[in-house]
Tab-separated table of C-alpha atoms in Angstrom:
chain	number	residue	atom	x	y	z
I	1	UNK	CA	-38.527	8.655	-16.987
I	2	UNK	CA	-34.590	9.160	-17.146
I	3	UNK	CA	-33.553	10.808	-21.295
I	4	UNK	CA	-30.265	8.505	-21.237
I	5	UNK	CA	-28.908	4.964	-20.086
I	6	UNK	CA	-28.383	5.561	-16.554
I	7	UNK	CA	-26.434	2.218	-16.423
I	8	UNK	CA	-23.914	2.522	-19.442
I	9	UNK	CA	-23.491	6.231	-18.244
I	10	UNK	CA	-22.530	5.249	-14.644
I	11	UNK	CA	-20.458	2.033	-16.018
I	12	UNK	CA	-18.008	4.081	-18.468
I	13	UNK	CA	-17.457	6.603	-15.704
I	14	UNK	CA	-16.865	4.688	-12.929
I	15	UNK	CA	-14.869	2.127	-14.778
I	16	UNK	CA	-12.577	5.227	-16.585
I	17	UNK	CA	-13.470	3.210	-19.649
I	18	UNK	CA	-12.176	6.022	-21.423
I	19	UNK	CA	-8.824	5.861	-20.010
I	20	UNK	CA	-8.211	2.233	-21.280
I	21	UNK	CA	-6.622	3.801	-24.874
I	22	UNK	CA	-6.585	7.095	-24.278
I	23	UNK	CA	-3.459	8.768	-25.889
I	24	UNK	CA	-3.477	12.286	-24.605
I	25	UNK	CA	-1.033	12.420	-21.799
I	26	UNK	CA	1.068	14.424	-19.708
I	27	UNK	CA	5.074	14.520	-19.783
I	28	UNK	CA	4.354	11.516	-16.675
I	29	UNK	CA	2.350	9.612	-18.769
I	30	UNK	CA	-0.799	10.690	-16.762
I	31	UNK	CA	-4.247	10.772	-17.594
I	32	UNK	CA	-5.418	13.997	-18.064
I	33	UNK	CA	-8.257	15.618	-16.594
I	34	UNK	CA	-8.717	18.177	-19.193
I	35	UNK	CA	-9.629	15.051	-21.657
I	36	UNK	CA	-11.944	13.517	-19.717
I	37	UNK	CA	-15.598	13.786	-20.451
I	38	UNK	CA	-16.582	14.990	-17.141
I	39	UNK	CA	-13.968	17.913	-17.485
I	40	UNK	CA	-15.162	19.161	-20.992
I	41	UNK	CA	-18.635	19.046	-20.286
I	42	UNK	CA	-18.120	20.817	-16.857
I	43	UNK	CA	-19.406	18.125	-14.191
I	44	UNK	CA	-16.016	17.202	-12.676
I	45	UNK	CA	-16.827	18.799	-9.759
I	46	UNK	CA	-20.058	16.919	-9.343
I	47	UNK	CA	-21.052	12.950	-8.379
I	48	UNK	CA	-23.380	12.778	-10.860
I	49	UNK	CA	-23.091	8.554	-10.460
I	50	UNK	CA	-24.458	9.542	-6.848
I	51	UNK	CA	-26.710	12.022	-8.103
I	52	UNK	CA	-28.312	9.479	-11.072
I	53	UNK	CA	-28.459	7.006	-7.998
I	54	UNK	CA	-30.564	9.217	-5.894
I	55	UNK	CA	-33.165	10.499	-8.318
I	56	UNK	CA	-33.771	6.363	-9.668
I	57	UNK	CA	-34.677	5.780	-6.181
I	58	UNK	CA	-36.773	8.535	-5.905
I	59	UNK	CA	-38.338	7.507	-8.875
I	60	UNK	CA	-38.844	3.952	-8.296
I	61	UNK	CA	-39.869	4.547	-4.849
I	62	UNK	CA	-42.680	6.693	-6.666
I	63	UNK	CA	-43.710	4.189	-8.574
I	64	UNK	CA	-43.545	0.824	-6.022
I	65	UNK	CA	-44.944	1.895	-2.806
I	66	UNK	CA	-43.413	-0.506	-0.618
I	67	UNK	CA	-39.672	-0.048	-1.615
I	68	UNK	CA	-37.474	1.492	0.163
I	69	UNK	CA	-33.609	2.450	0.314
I	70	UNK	CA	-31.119	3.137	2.689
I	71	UNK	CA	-29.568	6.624	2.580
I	72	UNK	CA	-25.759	7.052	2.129
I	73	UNK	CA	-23.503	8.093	5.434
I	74	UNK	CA	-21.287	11.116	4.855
I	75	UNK	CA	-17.881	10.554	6.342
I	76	UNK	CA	-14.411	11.993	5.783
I	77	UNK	CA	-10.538	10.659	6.048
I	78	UNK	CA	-7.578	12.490	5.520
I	79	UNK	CA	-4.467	11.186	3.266
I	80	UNK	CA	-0.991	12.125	3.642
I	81	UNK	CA	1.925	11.590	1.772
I	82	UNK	CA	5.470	11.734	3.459
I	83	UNK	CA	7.421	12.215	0.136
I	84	UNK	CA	10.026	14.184	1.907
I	85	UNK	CA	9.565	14.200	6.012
I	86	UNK	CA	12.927	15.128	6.733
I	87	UNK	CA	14.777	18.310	5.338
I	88	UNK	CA	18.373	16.939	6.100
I	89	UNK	CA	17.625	13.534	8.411
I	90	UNK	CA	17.866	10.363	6.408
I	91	UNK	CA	20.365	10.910	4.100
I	92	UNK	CA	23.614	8.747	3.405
I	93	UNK	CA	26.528	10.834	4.365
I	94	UNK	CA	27.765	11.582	0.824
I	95	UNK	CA	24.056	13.119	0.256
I	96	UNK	CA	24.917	14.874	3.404
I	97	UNK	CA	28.063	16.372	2.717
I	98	UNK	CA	27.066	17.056	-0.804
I	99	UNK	CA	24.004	19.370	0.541
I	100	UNK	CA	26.609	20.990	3.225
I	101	UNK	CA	28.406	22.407	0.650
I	102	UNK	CA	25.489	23.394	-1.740
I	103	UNK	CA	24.107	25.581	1.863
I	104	UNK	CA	27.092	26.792	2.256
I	105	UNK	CA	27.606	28.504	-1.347
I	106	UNK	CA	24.048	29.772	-0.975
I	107	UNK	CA	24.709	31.773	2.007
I	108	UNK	CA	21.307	31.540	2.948
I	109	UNK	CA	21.229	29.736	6.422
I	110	UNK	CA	20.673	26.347	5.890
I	111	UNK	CA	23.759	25.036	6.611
I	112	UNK	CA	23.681	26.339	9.542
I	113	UNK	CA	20.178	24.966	10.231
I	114	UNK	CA	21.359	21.858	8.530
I	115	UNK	CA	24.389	21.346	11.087
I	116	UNK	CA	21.991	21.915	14.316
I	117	UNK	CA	19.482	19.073	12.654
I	118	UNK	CA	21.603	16.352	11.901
I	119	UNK	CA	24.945	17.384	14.617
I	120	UNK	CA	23.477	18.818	17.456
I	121	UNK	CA	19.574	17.121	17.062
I	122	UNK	CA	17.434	20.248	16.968
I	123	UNK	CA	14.127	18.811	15.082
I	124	UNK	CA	14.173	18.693	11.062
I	125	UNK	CA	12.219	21.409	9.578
I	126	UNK	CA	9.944	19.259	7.356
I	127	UNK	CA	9.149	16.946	10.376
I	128	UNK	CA	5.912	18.544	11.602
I	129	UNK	CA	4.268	14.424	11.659
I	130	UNK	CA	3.634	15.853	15.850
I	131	UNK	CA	1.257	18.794	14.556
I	132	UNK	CA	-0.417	16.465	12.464
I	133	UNK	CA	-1.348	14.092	14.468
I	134	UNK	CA	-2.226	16.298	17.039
I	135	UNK	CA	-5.081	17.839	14.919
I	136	UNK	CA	-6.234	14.409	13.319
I	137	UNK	CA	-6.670	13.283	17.530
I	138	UNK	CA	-8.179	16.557	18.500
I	139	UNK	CA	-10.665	16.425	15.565
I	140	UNK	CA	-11.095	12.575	15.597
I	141	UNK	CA	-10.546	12.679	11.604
I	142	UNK	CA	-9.406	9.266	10.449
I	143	UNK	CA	-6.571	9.323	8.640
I	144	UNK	CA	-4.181	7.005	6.520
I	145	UNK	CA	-0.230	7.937	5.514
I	146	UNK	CA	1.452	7.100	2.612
I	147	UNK	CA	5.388	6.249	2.615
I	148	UNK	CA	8.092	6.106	0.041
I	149	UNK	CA	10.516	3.631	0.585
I	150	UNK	CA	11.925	3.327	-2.936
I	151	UNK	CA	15.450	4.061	-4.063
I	152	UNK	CA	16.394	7.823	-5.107
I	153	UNK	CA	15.496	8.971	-8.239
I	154	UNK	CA	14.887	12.601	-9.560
I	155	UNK	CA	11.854	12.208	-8.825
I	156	UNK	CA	11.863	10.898	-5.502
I	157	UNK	CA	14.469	12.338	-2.694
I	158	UNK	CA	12.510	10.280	0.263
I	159	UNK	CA	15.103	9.565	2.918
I	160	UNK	CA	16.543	5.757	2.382
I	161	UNK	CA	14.197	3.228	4.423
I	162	UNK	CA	17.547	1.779	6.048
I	163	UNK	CA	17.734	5.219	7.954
I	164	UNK	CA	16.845	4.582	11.583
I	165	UNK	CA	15.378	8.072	12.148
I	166	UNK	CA	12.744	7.346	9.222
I	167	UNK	CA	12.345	4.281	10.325
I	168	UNK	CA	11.113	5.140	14.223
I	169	UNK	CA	9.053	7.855	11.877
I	170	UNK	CA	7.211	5.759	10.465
I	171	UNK	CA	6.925	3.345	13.419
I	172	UNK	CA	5.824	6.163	15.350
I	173	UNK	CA	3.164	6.815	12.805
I	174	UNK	CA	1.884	3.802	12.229
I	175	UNK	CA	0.960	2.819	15.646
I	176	UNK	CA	-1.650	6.239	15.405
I	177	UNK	CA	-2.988	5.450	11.727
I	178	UNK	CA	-2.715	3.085	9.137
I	179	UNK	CA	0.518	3.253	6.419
I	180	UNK	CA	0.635	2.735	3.077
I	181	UNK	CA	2.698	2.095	0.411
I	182	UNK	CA	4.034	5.366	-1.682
I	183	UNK	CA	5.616	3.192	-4.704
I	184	UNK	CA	8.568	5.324	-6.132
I	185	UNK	CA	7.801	7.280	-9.477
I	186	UNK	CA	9.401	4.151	-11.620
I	187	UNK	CA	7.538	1.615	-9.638
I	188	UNK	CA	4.516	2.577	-11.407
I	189	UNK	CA	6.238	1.114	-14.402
I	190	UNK	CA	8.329	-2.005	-12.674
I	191	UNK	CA	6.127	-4.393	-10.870
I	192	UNK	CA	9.138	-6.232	-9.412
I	193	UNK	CA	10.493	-3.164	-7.929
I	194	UNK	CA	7.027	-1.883	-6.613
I	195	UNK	CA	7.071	-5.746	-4.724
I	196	UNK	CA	9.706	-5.197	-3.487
I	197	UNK	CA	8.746	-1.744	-2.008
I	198	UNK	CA	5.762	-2.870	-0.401
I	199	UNK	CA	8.111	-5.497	1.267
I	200	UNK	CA	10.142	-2.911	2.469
I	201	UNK	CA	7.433	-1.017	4.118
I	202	UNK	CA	6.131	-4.131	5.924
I	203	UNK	CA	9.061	-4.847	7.165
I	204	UNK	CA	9.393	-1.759	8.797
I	205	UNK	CA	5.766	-1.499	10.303
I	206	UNK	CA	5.810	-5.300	11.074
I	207	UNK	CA	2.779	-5.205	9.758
I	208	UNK	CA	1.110	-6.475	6.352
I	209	UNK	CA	0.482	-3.075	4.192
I	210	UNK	CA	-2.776	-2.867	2.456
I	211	UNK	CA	-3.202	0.363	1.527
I	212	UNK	CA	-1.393	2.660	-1.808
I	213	UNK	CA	-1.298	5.379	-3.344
I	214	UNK	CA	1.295	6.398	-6.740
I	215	UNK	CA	3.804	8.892	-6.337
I	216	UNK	CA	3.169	11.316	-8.463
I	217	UNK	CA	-0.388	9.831	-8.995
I	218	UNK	CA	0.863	7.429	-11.856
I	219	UNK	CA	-2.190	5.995	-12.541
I	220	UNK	CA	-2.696	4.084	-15.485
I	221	UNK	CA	-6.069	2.120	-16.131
I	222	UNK	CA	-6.432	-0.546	-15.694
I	223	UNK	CA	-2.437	-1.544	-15.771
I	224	UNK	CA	-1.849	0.067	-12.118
I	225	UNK	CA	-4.792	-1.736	-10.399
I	226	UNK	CA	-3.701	-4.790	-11.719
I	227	UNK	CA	-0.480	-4.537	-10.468
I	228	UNK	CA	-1.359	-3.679	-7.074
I	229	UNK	CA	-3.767	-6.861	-6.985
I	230	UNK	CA	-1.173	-9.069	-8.159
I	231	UNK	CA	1.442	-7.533	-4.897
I	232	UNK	CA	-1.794	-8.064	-2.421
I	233	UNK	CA	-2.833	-4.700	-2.402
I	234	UNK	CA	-6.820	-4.601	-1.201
I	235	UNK	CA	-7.241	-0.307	-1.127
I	236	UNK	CA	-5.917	2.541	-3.233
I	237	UNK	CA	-6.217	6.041	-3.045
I	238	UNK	CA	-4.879	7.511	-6.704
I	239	UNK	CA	-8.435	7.945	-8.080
I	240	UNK	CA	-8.055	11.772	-8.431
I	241	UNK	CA	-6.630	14.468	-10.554
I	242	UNK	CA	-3.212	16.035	-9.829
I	243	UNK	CA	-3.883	18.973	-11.472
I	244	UNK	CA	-7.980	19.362	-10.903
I	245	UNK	CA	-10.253	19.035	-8.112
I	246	UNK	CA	-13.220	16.864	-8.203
I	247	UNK	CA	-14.416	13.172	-9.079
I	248	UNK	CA	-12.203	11.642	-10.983
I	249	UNK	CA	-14.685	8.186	-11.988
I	250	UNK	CA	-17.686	10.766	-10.934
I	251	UNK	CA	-18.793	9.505	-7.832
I	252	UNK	CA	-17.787	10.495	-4.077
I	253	UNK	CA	-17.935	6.657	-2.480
I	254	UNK	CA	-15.460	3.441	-2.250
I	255	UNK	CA	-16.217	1.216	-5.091
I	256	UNK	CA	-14.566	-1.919	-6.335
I	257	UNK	CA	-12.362	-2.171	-9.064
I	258	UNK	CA	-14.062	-3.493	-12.497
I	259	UNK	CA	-11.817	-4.676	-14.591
I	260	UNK	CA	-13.397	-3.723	-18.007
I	261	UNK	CA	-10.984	-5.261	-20.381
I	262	UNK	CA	-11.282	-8.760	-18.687
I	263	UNK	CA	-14.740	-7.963	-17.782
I	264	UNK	CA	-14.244	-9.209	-14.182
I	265	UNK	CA	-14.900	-7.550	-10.623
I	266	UNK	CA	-11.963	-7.773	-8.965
I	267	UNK	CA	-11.219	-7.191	-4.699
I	268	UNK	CA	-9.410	-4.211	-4.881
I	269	UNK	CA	-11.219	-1.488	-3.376
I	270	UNK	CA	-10.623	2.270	-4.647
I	271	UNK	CA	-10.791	5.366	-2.420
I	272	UNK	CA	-10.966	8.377	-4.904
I	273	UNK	CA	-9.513	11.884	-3.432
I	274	UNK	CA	-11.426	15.167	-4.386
I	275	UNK	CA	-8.777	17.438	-3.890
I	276	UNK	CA	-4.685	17.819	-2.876
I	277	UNK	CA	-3.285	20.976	-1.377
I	278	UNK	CA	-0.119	20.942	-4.486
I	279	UNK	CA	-3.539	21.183	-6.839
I	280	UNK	CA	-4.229	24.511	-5.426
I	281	UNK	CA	-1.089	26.046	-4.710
I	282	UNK	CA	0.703	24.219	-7.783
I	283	UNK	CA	-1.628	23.944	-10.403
I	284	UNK	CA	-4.456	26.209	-9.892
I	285	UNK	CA	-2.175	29.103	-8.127
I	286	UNK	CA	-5.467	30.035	-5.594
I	287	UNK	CA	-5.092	31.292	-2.746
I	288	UNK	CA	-5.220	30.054	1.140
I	289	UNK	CA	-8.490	31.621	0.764
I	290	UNK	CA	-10.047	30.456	-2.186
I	291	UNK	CA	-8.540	27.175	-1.628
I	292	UNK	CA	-10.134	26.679	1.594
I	293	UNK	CA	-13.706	28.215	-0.317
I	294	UNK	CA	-12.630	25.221	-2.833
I	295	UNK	CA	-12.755	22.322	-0.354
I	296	UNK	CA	-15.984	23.668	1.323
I	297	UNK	CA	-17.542	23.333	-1.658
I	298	UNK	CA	-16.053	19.952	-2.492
I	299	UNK	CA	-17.019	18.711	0.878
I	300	UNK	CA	-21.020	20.194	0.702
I	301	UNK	CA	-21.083	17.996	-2.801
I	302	UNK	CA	-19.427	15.104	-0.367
I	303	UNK	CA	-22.295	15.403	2.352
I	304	UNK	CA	-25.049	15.862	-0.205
I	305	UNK	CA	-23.980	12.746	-2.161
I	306	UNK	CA	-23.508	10.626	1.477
I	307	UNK	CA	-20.048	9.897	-0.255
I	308	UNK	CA	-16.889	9.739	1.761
I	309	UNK	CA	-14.712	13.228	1.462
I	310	UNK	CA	-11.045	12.704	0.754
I	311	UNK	CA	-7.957	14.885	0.598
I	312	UNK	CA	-4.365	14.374	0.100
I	313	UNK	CA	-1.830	16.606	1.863
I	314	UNK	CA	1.582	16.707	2.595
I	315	UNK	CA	4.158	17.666	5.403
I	316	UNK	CA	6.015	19.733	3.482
I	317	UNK	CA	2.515	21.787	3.266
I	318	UNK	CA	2.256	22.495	6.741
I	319	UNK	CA	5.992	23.704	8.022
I	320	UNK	CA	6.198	25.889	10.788
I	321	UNK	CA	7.541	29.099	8.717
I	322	UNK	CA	5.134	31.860	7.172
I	323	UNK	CA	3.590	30.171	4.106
I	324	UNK	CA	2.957	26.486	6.537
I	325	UNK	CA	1.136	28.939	8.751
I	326	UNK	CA	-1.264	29.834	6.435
I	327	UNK	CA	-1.676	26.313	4.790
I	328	UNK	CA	-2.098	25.206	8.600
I	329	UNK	CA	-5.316	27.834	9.025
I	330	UNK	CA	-6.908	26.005	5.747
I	331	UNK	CA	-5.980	22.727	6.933
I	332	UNK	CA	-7.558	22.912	10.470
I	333	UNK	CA	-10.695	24.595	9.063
I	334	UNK	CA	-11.152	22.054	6.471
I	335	UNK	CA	-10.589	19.219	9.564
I	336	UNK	CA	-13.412	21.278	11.368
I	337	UNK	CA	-15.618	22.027	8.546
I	338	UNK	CA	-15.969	18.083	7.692
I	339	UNK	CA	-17.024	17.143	10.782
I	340	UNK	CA	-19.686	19.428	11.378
């Protein structure tokens, strides 16, 4: 009844079997979605695992009268990473000074909007966490946010997690949604420092942090999962494409973690992400509009499939100035548009 091994199909995509020793990478040492199978035979936009799932219970309900499955809920949660939630709050006072002086050779008004943030308390640009949380409670969208607490880097300019004003941030947050660990860009690489992270963040919540998701989405298979395991780590959200939309291990639920190498199921749960707003704006360079046409599409393919739709966002996405206003539109319609 089905032409191909439904089983071995499902298994090599939901495992990403083929990212165990694949060599075609990015300059981050990412997984790429343009060599993935799904990608080059166009059905990365698609939960075909889902799809196979539904027609071999339509065919074996066919066949044995009396069985009979349960159908798949549709739900949604938004993701958020806070790689930078202050413009100018957070920073030691060398950093501070340093950027003073930058603003003022560009003559461009930030110093001046700099000096009213951190000297006279006017609210940091980037720290629009009140907007967001406004629309996640007005919308009842469940949500989880993603920290960085690592050291700087050039790849990460997070404010330092000794900084009070991040701190009540993210005790502020946490209280309205669940926070997770951002490891820093080399933590994906340094298990001892991406412990130590994670005890950083705790420490600051008071709370035990269960939740992750890679800067940079630094996923390597099956490397990352096993580090995250080993630091306590029970759910991660990097199963996605930075660069692409769509299903990453081809299917739009939460599944466990198979380790394929050791050929063990493990408890680490993974929550893949269909799309990221950087992916359009970045990567794809679409517009607010076709973005927005994008994630309607993405989420239809969500509620068909009775998967669980997931984006990631970010504050800096979603300022207050022209561009944030438009991302804002696409981000409140896409809130709307998954509940309905």
């Amino acid at each position: 009844d089905i032409p191909f091994d439904i089983f071995s199909a499902a298994f090599y995509l939901v495992t990403r079997y083929e990212e165990y020793s694949a060599e075609n990478r990015d300059e981050h040492g990412r997984y790429m979605a343009s060599a993935s199978l799904a990608f080059r035979n166009g059905f990365l936009q698609l939960p075909v695992i889902d799809m196979w799932t539904r027609e071999l219970a339509l065919l074996l309900a066919r066949k044995f009268r009396t069985l009979s499955f349960r159908r798949n809920e549709f739900g949604s949660i938004l993701t958020m990473d806070a790689d930078q939630p202050f413009a100018y709050l957070g920073r030691s006072l060398l950093r501070s000074v340093g950027g003073m002086l930058l603003d003022i050779g560009r003559k461009d008004g930030h110093a001046s909007e700099r000096y009213r943030t951190v000297a006279k308390g006017e609210l940091d640009p980037f720290n629009v966490f009140d907007y967001i949380l406004s629309e996640l409670a007005e919308t009842g969208t469940e949500a989880r946010f993603f920290f960085p607490v690592g050291d700087n880097s050039r790849y990460d300019v997070n404010p330092s997690w000794k900084s009070n004003d991040y701190r009540d941030l993210i005790s502020k947050v946490s209280e309205r949604h669940p926070a997770g660990i951002h490891p820093s860009y080399y933590a994906a690489d340094d298990d001892s420092m991406l412990s130590a992270e994670i005890e950083r963040l705790g420490k600051i919540t008071g709370n035990g942090i269960h939740g992750s998701r890679y800067h940079y989405i630094r996923l390597f298979i099956p490397r990352s999962y096993k580090a995250l395991l080993a630091c306590g780590i029970s759910e991660d959200y990097s199963m996605g494409y930075p660069e692409e939309p769509g299903f990453r291990a081809g299917i739009a639920r939460p599944f466990m973690f198979y380790d394929a190498a050791e050929d063990i199921a493990t408890s680490l749960r993974v929550y893949p992400f269909m799309a990221m707003d950087a992916t359009f704006y970045k990567y794809k360079e679409m517009s607010h509009e076709e973005s927005l046409g994008m994630l309607c599409s993405l989420i239809d393919s969500t509620r068909n499939a009775g998967g669980l739709f997931s984006t990631i966002w970010h504050n800096t996405s979603l300022l207050d100035d022209e561009n944030g206003r438009k991302w804002r539109k696409v981000f409140e319609a896409m809130l709307k548009y998954q509940k309905k």
